[in-house]
mmCIF file of C-alpha atoms and ligand atoms in Angstrom:
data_model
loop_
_atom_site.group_PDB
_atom_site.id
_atom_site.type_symbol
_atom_site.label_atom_id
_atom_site.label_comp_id
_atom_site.label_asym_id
_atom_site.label_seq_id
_atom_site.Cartn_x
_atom_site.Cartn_y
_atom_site.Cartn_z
ATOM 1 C CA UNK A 16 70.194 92.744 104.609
ATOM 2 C CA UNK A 17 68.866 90.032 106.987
ATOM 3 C CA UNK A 18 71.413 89.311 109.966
ATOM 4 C CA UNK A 19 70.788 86.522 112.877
ATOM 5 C CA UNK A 20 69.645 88.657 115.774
ATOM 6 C CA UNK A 21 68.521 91.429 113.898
ATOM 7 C CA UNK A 22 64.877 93.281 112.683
ATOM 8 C CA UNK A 23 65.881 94.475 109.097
ATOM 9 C CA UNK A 24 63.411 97.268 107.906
ATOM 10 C CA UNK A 25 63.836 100.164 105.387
ATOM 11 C CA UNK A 26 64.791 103.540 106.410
ATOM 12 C CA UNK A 27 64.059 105.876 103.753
ATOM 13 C CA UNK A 28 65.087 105.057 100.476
ATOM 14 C CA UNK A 29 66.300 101.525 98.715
ATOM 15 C CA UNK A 30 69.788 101.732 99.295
ATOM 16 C CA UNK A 31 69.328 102.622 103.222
ATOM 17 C CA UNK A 32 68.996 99.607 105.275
ATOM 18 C CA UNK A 33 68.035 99.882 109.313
ATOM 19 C CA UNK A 34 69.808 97.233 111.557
ATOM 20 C CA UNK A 35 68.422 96.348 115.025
ATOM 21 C CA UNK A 36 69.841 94.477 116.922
ATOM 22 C CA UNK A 37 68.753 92.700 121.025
ATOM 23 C CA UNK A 38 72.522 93.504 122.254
ATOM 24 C CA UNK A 39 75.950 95.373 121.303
ATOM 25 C CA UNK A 40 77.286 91.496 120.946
ATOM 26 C CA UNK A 41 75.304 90.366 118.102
ATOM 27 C CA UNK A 42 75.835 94.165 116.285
ATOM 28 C CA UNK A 43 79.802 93.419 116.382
ATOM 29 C CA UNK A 44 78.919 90.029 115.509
ATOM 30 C CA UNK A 45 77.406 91.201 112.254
ATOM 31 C CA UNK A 46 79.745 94.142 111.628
ATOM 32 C CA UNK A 47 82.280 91.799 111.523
ATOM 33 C CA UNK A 48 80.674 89.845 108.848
ATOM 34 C CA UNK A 49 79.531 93.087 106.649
ATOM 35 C CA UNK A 50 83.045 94.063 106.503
ATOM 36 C CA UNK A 51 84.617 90.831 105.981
ATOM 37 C CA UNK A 52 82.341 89.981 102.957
ATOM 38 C CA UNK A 53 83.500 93.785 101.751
ATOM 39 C CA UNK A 54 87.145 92.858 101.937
ATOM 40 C CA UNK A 55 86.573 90.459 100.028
ATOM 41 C CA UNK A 56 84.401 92.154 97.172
ATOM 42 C CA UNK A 57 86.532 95.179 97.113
ATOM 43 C CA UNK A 58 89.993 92.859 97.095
ATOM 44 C CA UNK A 59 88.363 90.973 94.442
ATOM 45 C CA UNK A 60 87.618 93.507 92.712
ATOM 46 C CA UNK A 61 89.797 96.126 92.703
ATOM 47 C CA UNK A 62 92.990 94.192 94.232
ATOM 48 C CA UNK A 63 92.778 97.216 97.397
ATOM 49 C CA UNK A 64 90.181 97.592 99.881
ATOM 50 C CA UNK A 65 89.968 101.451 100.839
ATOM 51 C CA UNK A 66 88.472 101.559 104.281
ATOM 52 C CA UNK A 67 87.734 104.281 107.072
ATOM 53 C CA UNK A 68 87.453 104.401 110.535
ATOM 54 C CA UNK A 69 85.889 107.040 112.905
ATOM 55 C CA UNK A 70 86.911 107.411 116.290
ATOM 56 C CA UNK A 71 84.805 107.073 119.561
ATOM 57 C CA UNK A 72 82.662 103.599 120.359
ATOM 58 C CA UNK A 73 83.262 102.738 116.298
ATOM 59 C CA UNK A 74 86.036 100.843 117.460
ATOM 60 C CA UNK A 75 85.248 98.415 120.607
ATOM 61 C CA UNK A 76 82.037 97.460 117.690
ATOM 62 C CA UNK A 77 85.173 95.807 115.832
ATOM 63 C CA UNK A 78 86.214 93.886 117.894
ATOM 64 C CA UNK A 79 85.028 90.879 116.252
ATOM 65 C CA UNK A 80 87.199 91.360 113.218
ATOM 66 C CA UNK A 81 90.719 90.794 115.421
ATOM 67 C CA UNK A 82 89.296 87.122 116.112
ATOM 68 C CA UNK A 83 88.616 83.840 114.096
ATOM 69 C CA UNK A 84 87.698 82.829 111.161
ATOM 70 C CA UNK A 85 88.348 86.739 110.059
ATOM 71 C CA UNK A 86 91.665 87.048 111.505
ATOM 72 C CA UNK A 87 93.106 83.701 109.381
ATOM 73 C CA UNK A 88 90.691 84.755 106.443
ATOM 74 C CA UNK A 89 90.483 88.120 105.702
ATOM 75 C CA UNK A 90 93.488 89.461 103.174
ATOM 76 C CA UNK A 91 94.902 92.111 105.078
ATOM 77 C CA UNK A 92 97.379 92.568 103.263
ATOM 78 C CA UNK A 93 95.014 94.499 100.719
ATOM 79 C CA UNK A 94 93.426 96.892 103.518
ATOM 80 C CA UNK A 95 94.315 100.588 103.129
ATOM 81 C CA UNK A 96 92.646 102.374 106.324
ATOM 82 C CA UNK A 97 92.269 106.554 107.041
ATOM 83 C CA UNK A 98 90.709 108.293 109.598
ATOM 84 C CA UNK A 99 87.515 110.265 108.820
ATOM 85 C CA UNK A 100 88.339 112.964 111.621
ATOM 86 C CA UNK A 101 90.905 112.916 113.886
ATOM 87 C CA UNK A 102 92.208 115.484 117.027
ATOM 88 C CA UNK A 103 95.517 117.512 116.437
ATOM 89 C CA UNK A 104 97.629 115.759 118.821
ATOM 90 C CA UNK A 105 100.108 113.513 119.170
ATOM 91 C CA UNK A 106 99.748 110.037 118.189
ATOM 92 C CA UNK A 107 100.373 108.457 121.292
ATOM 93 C CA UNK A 108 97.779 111.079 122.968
ATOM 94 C CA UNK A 109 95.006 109.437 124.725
ATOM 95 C CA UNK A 110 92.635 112.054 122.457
ATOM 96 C CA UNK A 111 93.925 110.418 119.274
ATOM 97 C CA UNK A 112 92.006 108.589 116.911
ATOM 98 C CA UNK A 113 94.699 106.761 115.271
ATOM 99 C CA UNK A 114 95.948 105.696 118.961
ATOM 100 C CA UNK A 115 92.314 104.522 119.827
ATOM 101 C CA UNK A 116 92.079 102.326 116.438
ATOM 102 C CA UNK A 117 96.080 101.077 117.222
ATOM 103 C CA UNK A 118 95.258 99.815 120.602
ATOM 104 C CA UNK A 119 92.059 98.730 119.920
ATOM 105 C CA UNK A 120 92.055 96.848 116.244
ATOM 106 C CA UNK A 121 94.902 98.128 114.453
ATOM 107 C CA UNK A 122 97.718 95.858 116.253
ATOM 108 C CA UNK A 123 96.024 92.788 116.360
ATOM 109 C CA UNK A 124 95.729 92.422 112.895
ATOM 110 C CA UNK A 125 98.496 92.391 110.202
ATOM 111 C CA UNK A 126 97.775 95.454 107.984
ATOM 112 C CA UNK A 127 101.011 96.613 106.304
ATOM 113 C CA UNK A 128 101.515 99.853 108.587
ATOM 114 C CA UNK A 129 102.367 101.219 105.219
ATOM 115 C CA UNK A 130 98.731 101.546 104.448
ATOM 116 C CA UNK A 131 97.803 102.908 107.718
ATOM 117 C CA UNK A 132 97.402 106.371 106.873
ATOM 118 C CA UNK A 133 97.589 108.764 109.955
ATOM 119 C CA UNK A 134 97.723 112.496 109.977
ATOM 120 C CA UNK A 135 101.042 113.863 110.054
ATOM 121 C CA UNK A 136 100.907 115.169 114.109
ATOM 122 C CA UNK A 137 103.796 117.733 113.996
ATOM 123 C CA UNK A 138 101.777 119.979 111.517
ATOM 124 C CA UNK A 139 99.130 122.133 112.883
ATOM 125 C CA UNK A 140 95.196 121.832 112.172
ATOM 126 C CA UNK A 141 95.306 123.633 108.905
ATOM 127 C CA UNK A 142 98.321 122.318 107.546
ATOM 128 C CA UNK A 143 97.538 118.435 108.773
ATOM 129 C CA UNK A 144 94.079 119.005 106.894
ATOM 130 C CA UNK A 145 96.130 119.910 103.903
ATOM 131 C CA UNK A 146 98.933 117.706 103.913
ATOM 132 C CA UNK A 147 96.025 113.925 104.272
ATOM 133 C CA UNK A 148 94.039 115.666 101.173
ATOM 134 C CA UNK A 149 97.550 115.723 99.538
ATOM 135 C CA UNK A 150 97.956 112.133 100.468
ATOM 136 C CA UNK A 151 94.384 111.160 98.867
ATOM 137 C CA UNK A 152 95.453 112.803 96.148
ATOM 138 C CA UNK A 153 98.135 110.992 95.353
ATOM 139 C CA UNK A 154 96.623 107.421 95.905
ATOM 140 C CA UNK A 155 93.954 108.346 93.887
ATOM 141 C CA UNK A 156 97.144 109.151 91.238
ATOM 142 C CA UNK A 157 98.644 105.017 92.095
ATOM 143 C CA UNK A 158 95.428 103.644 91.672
ATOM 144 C CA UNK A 159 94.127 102.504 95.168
ATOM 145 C CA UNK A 160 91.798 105.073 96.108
ATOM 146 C CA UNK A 161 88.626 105.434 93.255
ATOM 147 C CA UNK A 162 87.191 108.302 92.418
ATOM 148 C CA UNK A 163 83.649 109.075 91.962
ATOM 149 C CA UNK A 164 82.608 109.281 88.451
ATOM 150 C CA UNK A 165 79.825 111.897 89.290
ATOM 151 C CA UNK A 166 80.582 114.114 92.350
ATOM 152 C CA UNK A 167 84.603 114.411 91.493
ATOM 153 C CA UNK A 168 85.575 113.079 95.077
ATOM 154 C CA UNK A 169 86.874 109.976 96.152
ATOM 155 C CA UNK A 170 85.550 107.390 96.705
ATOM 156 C CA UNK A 171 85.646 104.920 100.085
ATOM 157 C CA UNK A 172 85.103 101.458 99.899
ATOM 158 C CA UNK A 173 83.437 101.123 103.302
ATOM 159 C CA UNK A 174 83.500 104.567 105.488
ATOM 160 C CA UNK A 175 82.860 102.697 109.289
ATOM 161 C CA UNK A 176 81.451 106.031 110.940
ATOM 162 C CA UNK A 177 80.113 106.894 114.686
ATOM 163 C CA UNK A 178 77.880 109.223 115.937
ATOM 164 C CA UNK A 179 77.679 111.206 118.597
ATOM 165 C CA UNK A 180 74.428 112.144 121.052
ATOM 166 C CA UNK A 181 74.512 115.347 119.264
ATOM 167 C CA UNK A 182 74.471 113.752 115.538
ATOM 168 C CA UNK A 183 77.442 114.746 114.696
ATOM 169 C CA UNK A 184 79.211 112.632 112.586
ATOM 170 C CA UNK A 185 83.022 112.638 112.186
ATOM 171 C CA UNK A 186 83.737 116.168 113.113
ATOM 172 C CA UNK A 187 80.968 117.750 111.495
ATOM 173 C CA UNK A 188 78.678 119.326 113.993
ATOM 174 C CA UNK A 189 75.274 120.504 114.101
ATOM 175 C CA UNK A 190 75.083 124.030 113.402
ATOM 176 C CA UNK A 191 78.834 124.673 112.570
ATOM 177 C CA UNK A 192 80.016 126.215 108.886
ATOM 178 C CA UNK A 193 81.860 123.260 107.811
ATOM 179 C CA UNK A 194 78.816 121.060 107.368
ATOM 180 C CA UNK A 195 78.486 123.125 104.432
ATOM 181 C CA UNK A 196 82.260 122.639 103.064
ATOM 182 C CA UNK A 197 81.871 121.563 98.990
ATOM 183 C CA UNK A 198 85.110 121.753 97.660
ATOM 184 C CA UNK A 199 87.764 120.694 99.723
ATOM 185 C CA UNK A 200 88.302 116.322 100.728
ATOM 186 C CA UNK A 201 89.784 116.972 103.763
ATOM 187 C CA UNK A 202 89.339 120.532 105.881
ATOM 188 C CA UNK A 203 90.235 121.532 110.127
ATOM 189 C CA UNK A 204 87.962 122.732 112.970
ATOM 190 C CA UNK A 205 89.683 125.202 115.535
ATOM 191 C CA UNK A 206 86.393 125.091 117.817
ATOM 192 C CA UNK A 207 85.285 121.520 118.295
ATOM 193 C CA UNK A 208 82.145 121.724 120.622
ATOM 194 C CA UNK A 209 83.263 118.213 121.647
ATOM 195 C CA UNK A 210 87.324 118.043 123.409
ATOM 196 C CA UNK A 211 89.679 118.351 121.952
ATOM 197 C CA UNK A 212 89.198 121.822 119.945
ATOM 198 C CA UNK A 213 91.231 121.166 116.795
ATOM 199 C CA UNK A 214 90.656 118.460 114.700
ATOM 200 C CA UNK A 215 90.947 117.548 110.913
ATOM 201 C CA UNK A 216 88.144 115.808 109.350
ATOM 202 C CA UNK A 217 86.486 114.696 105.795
ATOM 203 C CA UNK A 218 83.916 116.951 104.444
ATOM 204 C CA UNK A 219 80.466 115.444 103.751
ATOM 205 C CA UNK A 220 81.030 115.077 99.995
ATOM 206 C CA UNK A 221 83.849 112.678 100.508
ATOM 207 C CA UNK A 222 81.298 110.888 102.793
ATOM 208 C CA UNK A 223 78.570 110.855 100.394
ATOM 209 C CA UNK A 224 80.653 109.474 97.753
ATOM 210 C CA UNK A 225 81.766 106.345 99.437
ATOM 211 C CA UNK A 226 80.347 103.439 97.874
ATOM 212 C CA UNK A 227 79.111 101.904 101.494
ATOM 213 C CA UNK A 228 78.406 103.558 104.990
ATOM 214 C CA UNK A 229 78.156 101.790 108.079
ATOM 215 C CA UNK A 230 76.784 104.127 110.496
ATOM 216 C CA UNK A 231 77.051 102.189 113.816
ATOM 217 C CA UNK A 232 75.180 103.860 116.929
ATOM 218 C CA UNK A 233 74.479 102.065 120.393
ATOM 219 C CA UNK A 234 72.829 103.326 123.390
ATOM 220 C CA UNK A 235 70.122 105.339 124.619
ATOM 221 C CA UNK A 236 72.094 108.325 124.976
ATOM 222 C CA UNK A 237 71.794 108.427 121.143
ATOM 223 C CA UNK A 238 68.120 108.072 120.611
ATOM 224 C CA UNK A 239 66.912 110.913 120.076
ATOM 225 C CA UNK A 240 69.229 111.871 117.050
ATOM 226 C CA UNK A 241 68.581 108.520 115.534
ATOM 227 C CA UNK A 242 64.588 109.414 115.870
ATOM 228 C CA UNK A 243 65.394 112.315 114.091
ATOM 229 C CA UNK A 244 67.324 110.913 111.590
ATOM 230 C CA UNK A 245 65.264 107.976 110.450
ATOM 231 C CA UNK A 246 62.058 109.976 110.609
ATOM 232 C CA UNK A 247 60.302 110.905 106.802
ATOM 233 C CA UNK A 248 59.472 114.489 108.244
ATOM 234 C CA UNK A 249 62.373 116.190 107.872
ATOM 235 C CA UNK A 250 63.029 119.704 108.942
ATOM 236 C CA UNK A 251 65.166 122.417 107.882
ATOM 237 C CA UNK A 252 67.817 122.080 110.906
ATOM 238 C CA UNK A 253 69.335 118.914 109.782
ATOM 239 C CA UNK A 254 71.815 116.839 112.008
ATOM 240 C CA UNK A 255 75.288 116.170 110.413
ATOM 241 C CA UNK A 256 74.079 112.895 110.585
ATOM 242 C CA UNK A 257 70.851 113.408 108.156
ATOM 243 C CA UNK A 258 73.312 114.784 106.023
ATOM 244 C CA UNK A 259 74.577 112.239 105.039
ATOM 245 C CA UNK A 260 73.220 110.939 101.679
ATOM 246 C CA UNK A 261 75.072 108.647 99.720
ATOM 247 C CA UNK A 262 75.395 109.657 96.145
ATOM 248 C CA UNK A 263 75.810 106.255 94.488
ATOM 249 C CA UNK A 264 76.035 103.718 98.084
ATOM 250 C CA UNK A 265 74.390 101.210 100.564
ATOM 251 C CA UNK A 266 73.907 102.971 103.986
ATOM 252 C CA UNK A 267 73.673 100.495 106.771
ATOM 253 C CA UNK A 268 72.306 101.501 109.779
ATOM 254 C CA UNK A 269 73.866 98.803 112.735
ATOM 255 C CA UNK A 270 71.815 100.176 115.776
ATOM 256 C CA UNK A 271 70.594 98.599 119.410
ATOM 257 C CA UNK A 272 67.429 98.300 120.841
ATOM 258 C CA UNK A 273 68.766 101.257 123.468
ATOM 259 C CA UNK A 274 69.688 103.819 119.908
ATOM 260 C CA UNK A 275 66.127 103.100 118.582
ATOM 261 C CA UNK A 276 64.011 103.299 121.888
ATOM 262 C CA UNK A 277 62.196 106.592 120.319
ATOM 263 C CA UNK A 278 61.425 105.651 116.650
ATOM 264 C CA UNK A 279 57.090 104.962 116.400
ATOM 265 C CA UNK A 280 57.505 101.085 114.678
HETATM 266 O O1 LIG B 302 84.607 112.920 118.695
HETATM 267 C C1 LIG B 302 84.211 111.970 118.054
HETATM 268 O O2 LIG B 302 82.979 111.456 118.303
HETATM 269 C C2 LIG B 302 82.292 110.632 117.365
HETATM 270 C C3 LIG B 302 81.257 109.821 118.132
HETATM 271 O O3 LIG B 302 81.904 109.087 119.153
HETATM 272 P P1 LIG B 302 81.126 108.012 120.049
HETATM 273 O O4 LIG B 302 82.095 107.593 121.126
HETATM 274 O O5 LIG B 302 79.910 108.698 120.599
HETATM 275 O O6 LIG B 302 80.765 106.874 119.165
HETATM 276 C C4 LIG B 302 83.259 109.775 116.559
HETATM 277 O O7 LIG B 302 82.545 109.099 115.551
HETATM 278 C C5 LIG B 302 84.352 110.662 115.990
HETATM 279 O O8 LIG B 302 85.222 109.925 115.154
HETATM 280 C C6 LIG B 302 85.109 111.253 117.135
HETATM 281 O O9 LIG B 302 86.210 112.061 116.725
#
Protein backbone atom coordinates (compact mmCIF):
# COMPACT_ATOMS: atom_id res chain seq x y z
CA UNK A 1 0.00 0.00 0.00
CA UNK A 2 1.64 3.31 -1.05
CA UNK A 3 0.11 6.41 0.93
CA UNK A 4 1.25 10.28 0.35
CA UNK A 5 3.53 10.88 3.30
CA UNK A 6 4.36 7.50 3.94
CA UNK A 7 7.64 4.81 3.50
CA UNK A 8 5.71 1.53 2.61
CA UNK A 9 8.02 -1.56 3.25
CA UNK A 10 7.20 -5.25 4.09
CA UNK A 11 7.08 -6.51 7.51
CA UNK A 12 7.23 -10.12 7.49
CA UNK A 13 5.11 -11.87 5.27
CA UNK A 14 2.94 -10.70 1.96
CA UNK A 15 -0.12 -9.84 3.52
CA UNK A 16 1.69 -7.56 6.34
CA UNK A 17 2.25 -4.13 5.18
CA UNK A 18 4.48 -1.46 7.45
CA UNK A 19 3.18 2.21 7.32
CA UNK A 20 5.47 5.15 8.26
CA UNK A 21 4.49 8.00 8.40
CA UNK A 22 6.58 12.03 9.13
CA UNK A 23 3.55 13.04 11.61
CA UNK A 24 0.28 11.68 13.50
CA UNK A 25 -1.61 14.13 10.79
CA UNK A 26 -0.81 12.42 7.67
CA UNK A 27 -1.38 8.70 9.62
CA UNK A 28 -5.17 9.89 10.33
CA UNK A 29 -5.07 11.29 7.01
CA UNK A 30 -4.53 7.86 5.52
CA UNK A 31 -6.54 5.87 8.08
CA UNK A 32 -9.26 7.72 7.03
CA UNK A 33 -8.87 6.73 3.51
CA UNK A 34 -8.06 2.81 4.30
CA UNK A 35 -11.28 2.64 6.03
CA UNK A 36 -13.35 4.59 3.77
CA UNK A 37 -12.29 2.52 0.67
CA UNK A 38 -13.26 -0.65 3.18
CA UNK A 39 -16.74 0.68 3.70
CA UNK A 40 -17.13 0.71 0.61
CA UNK A 41 -15.78 -2.86 -0.45
CA UNK A 42 -17.40 -4.52 2.44
CA UNK A 43 -20.96 -2.47 1.74
CA UNK A 44 -20.53 -3.50 -1.73
CA UNK A 45 -20.04 -6.54 -1.06
CA UNK A 46 -21.74 -7.89 1.56
CA UNK A 47 -24.51 -4.98 1.98
CA UNK A 48 -22.90 -4.61 6.04
CA UNK A 49 -19.62 -3.43 6.98
CA UNK A 50 -18.60 -5.24 10.38
CA UNK A 51 -16.08 -2.99 12.02
CA UNK A 52 -14.14 -2.79 15.47
CA UNK A 53 -12.75 -0.33 17.50
CA UNK A 54 -10.18 -0.52 20.39
CA UNK A 55 -10.01 1.93 22.96
CA UNK A 56 -7.03 4.24 23.98
CA UNK A 57 -5.23 6.74 21.18
CA UNK A 58 -7.20 4.37 18.34
CA UNK A 59 -9.69 6.91 18.44
CA UNK A 60 -8.27 10.69 18.22
CA UNK A 61 -6.31 8.62 14.82
CA UNK A 62 -10.07 8.81 13.45
CA UNK A 63 -10.64 11.76 13.53
CA UNK A 64 -10.45 12.29 9.95
CA UNK A 65 -13.39 10.06 9.19
CA UNK A 66 -16.07 12.64 11.14
CA UNK A 67 -15.00 15.30 8.35
CA UNK A 68 -15.44 15.81 4.49
CA UNK A 69 -15.65 14.13 1.74
CA UNK A 70 -16.09 10.88 4.23
CA UNK A 71 -18.70 12.30 6.32
CA UNK A 72 -21.18 13.11 3.00
CA UNK A 73 -19.71 9.85 1.34
CA UNK A 74 -19.30 7.09 3.37
CA UNK A 75 -22.75 4.82 3.81
CA UNK A 76 -23.12 4.76 7.35
CA UNK A 77 -25.96 3.51 7.39
CA UNK A 78 -24.30 -0.02 6.63
CA UNK A 79 -21.59 0.26 9.58
CA UNK A 80 -22.06 -2.27 12.40
CA UNK A 81 -19.24 -1.32 15.10
CA UNK A 82 -18.10 -3.55 18.54
CA UNK A 83 -15.59 -3.02 20.87
CA UNK A 84 -12.57 -5.39 20.92
CA UNK A 85 -12.10 -4.91 24.84
CA UNK A 86 -13.79 -2.78 26.91
CA UNK A 87 -13.66 -1.89 31.08
CA UNK A 88 -16.69 -3.10 33.26
CA UNK A 89 -18.14 0.15 33.99
CA UNK A 90 -20.66 2.26 33.26
CA UNK A 91 -21.09 3.72 29.97
CA UNK A 92 -20.90 7.16 30.79
CA UNK A 93 -17.58 6.29 32.95
CA UNK A 94 -14.64 8.22 31.89
CA UNK A 95 -12.79 4.45 31.81
CA UNK A 96 -15.23 3.34 29.11
CA UNK A 97 -14.43 2.45 25.77
CA UNK A 98 -17.72 2.85 24.26
CA UNK A 99 -17.86 6.49 26.00
CA UNK A 100 -14.33 7.31 24.51
CA UNK A 101 -15.48 6.16 20.81
CA UNK A 102 -19.15 8.20 21.55
CA UNK A 103 -17.47 11.40 22.33
CA UNK A 104 -14.83 11.08 20.14
CA UNK A 105 -16.25 9.56 16.57
CA UNK A 106 -19.33 7.85 17.36
CA UNK A 107 -21.70 11.12 17.56
CA UNK A 108 -20.48 12.91 14.80
CA UNK A 109 -21.36 10.52 12.41
CA UNK A 110 -24.82 8.98 11.66
CA UNK A 111 -24.44 5.22 12.44
CA UNK A 112 -27.86 3.75 13.32
CA UNK A 113 -27.17 3.44 17.24
CA UNK A 114 -28.87 0.18 16.56
CA UNK A 115 -25.66 -1.20 15.24
CA UNK A 116 -23.56 0.21 17.89
CA UNK A 117 -22.99 -2.72 19.88
CA UNK A 118 -21.87 -1.94 23.53
CA UNK A 119 -21.49 -4.32 26.39
CA UNK A 120 -24.39 -4.61 28.48
CA UNK A 121 -22.80 -2.45 31.79
CA UNK A 122 -25.21 -3.72 34.53
CA UNK A 123 -23.80 -7.35 34.15
CA UNK A 124 -20.60 -8.15 35.76
CA UNK A 125 -17.17 -9.13 33.92
CA UNK A 126 -18.08 -12.71 33.39
CA UNK A 127 -21.52 -12.38 32.53
CA UNK A 128 -20.91 -9.08 30.09
CA UNK A 129 -18.18 -11.41 28.36
CA UNK A 130 -20.94 -13.90 27.92
CA UNK A 131 -23.86 -12.01 27.12
CA UNK A 132 -21.52 -9.77 23.61
CA UNK A 133 -20.42 -13.53 22.49
CA UNK A 134 -24.23 -14.21 22.65
CA UNK A 135 -24.79 -11.13 20.62
CA UNK A 136 -22.08 -12.28 17.87
CA UNK A 137 -23.73 -15.19 17.84
CA UNK A 138 -26.74 -14.18 16.83
CA UNK A 139 -25.62 -11.70 14.01
CA UNK A 140 -23.64 -14.24 12.71
CA UNK A 141 -27.37 -16.22 12.74
CA UNK A 142 -29.05 -12.66 10.59
CA UNK A 143 -26.35 -12.61 8.33
CA UNK A 144 -24.17 -9.48 9.12
CA UNK A 145 -21.34 -10.81 10.89
CA UNK A 146 -19.23 -13.69 8.52
CA UNK A 147 -17.77 -16.40 9.75
CA UNK A 148 -14.49 -17.81 8.98
CA UNK A 149 -14.60 -20.73 6.76
CA UNK A 150 -11.37 -22.25 8.37
CA UNK A 151 -10.81 -21.28 12.05
CA UNK A 152 -14.82 -21.46 13.00
CA UNK A 153 -14.77 -17.77 14.40
CA UNK A 154 -16.05 -14.75 13.09
CA UNK A 155 -14.98 -12.88 11.07
CA UNK A 156 -14.32 -8.75 11.22
CA UNK A 157 -14.33 -6.73 8.35
CA UNK A 158 -11.73 -4.25 9.58
CA UNK A 159 -10.63 -4.84 13.46
CA UNK A 160 -9.07 -0.90 14.09
CA UNK A 161 -6.77 -2.05 17.13
CA UNK A 162 -4.21 -0.03 19.56
CA UNK A 163 -1.40 -0.97 21.36
CA UNK A 164 -0.10 -0.30 24.34
CA UNK A 165 3.86 0.40 25.49
CA UNK A 166 3.63 -2.99 26.87
CA UNK A 167 2.27 -4.74 23.48
CA UNK A 168 -0.65 -5.53 24.64
CA UNK A 169 -3.27 -5.45 22.36
CA UNK A 170 -6.97 -5.14 23.30
CA UNK A 171 -6.87 -6.62 26.71
CA UNK A 172 -4.58 -9.29 26.11
CA UNK A 173 -1.43 -8.82 28.05
CA UNK A 174 1.96 -10.05 27.96
CA UNK A 175 2.38 -12.88 30.14
CA UNK A 176 -1.31 -13.31 31.28
CA UNK A 177 -3.39 -16.86 30.64
CA UNK A 178 -5.86 -15.46 28.36
CA UNK A 179 -3.44 -14.86 25.52
CA UNK A 180 -3.79 -18.43 25.25
CA UNK A 181 -7.83 -18.53 25.24
CA UNK A 182 -8.91 -20.93 21.93
CA UNK A 183 -12.35 -21.52 22.28
CA UNK A 184 -14.32 -18.87 23.50
CA UNK A 185 -15.09 -15.21 20.97
CA UNK A 186 -15.43 -13.13 23.69
CA UNK A 187 -13.86 -13.92 27.47
CA UNK A 188 -13.21 -11.26 30.98
CA UNK A 189 -10.01 -10.28 32.85
CA UNK A 190 -10.48 -9.69 36.73
CA UNK A 191 -6.68 -8.45 36.98
CA UNK A 192 -5.96 -5.96 34.23
CA UNK A 193 -2.24 -4.87 34.79
CA UNK A 194 -3.43 -1.65 33.09
CA UNK A 195 -6.70 0.43 35.24
CA UNK A 196 -9.34 -0.48 35.34
CA UNK A 197 -9.07 -4.29 36.62
CA UNK A 198 -12.07 -5.89 34.91
CA UNK A 199 -12.55 -5.79 31.47
CA UNK A 200 -14.16 -7.98 28.66
CA UNK A 201 -12.26 -8.48 25.58
CA UNK A 202 -11.98 -10.67 22.16
CA UNK A 203 -9.70 -13.55 22.28
CA UNK A 204 -6.89 -13.66 19.69
CA UNK A 205 -8.67 -16.13 17.39
CA UNK A 206 -11.47 -13.74 16.75
CA UNK A 207 -8.58 -11.29 15.96
CA UNK A 208 -6.79 -13.50 13.70
CA UNK A 209 -9.77 -14.24 11.75
CA UNK A 210 -10.70 -10.78 10.73
CA UNK A 211 -10.25 -10.29 7.19
CA UNK A 212 -8.14 -6.80 7.78
CA UNK A 213 -6.14 -5.38 10.85
CA UNK A 214 -5.16 -1.97 11.26
CA UNK A 215 -2.79 -1.91 14.01
CA UNK A 216 -2.24 1.87 14.58
CA UNK A 217 0.73 2.80 17.08
CA UNK A 218 2.26 6.43 17.55
CA UNK A 219 4.93 7.59 19.74
CA UNK A 220 8.13 6.76 21.15
CA UNK A 221 6.79 5.42 24.20
CA UNK A 222 5.86 2.44 21.94
CA UNK A 223 9.09 1.68 20.24
CA UNK A 224 10.43 -0.75 21.69
CA UNK A 225 7.42 -3.25 21.35
CA UNK A 226 7.10 -2.32 17.75
CA UNK A 227 11.07 -3.29 17.40
CA UNK A 228 10.14 -6.36 18.78
CA UNK A 229 7.34 -7.01 16.86
CA UNK A 230 8.52 -6.29 13.35
CA UNK A 231 11.84 -7.99 13.97
CA UNK A 232 12.40 -11.71 11.90
CA UNK A 233 14.12 -13.08 15.18
CA UNK A 234 11.50 -13.99 17.13
CA UNK A 235 11.70 -15.36 20.60
CA UNK A 236 9.71 -17.56 22.67
CA UNK A 237 8.15 -14.66 24.99
CA UNK A 238 5.94 -13.20 22.42
CA UNK A 239 4.05 -9.80 22.92
CA UNK A 240 0.19 -10.00 22.55
CA UNK A 241 0.94 -7.95 19.82
CA UNK A 242 3.27 -10.61 17.80
CA UNK A 243 0.46 -12.69 18.33
CA UNK A 244 -1.38 -11.58 16.23
CA UNK A 245 -1.35 -13.46 12.88
CA UNK A 246 -4.02 -13.14 10.57
CA UNK A 247 -5.33 -16.40 9.34
CA UNK A 248 -6.70 -15.37 5.94
CA UNK A 249 -6.10 -11.01 6.21
CA UNK A 250 -4.10 -7.81 5.27
CA UNK A 251 -2.32 -6.48 8.45
CA UNK A 252 -1.54 -2.84 8.15
CA UNK A 253 0.83 -1.47 10.25
CA UNK A 254 -0.05 2.73 10.43
CA UNK A 255 3.03 3.78 12.61
CA UNK A 256 5.13 7.31 13.18
CA UNK A 257 8.51 8.06 12.83
CA UNK A 258 8.49 8.32 16.99
CA UNK A 259 6.83 4.16 17.12
CA UNK A 260 9.65 3.06 14.71
CA UNK A 261 12.72 5.06 16.15
CA UNK A 262 14.36 1.46 17.15
CA UNK A 263 13.79 -0.79 14.06
CA UNK A 264 17.69 -1.23 12.07
CA UNK A 265 16.23 0.06 8.28
O1 LIG B 1 -6.34 -0.21 27.80
C1 LIG B 1 -6.30 -0.14 26.59
O2 LIG B 1 -5.13 0.18 25.98
C2 LIG B 1 -4.90 -0.10 24.60
C3 LIG B 1 -3.79 0.83 24.12
O3 LIG B 1 -4.17 2.17 24.36
P1 LIG B 1 -3.30 3.41 23.84
O4 LIG B 1 -3.92 4.64 24.46
O5 LIG B 1 -1.89 3.18 24.31
O6 LIG B 1 -3.39 3.42 22.36
C4 LIG B 1 -6.18 0.01 23.78
O7 LIG B 1 -5.92 -0.42 22.46
C5 LIG B 1 -7.27 -0.81 24.45
O8 LIG B 1 -8.45 -0.82 23.67
C6 LIG B 1 -7.53 -0.22 25.79
O9 LIG B 1 -8.59 -0.87 26.49
Amino acid sequence: MATDGAAAAPAGSSKRDLLIFDAEENLAVSLAKYTADLSAKFAAERGAFTVVLSGGSLIHALRKLTEAPYLQTVDWTKWHVFWVDERVVPKDHEDSNYKLALDGFLSKVPIPTGQVYAINDALSAEGAAEDYETILKQLVKNGVLAMSKTTGFPRFDLQLLGMGPDGHIASLFPGHPLVKENKKWVTHILDSPKPPPQRITFTFPVINSSAYVAMVVTGAGKAGAVQKAISDKKTSDLLPVEMAVLDDGEFTWFTDKEAVSMLQN
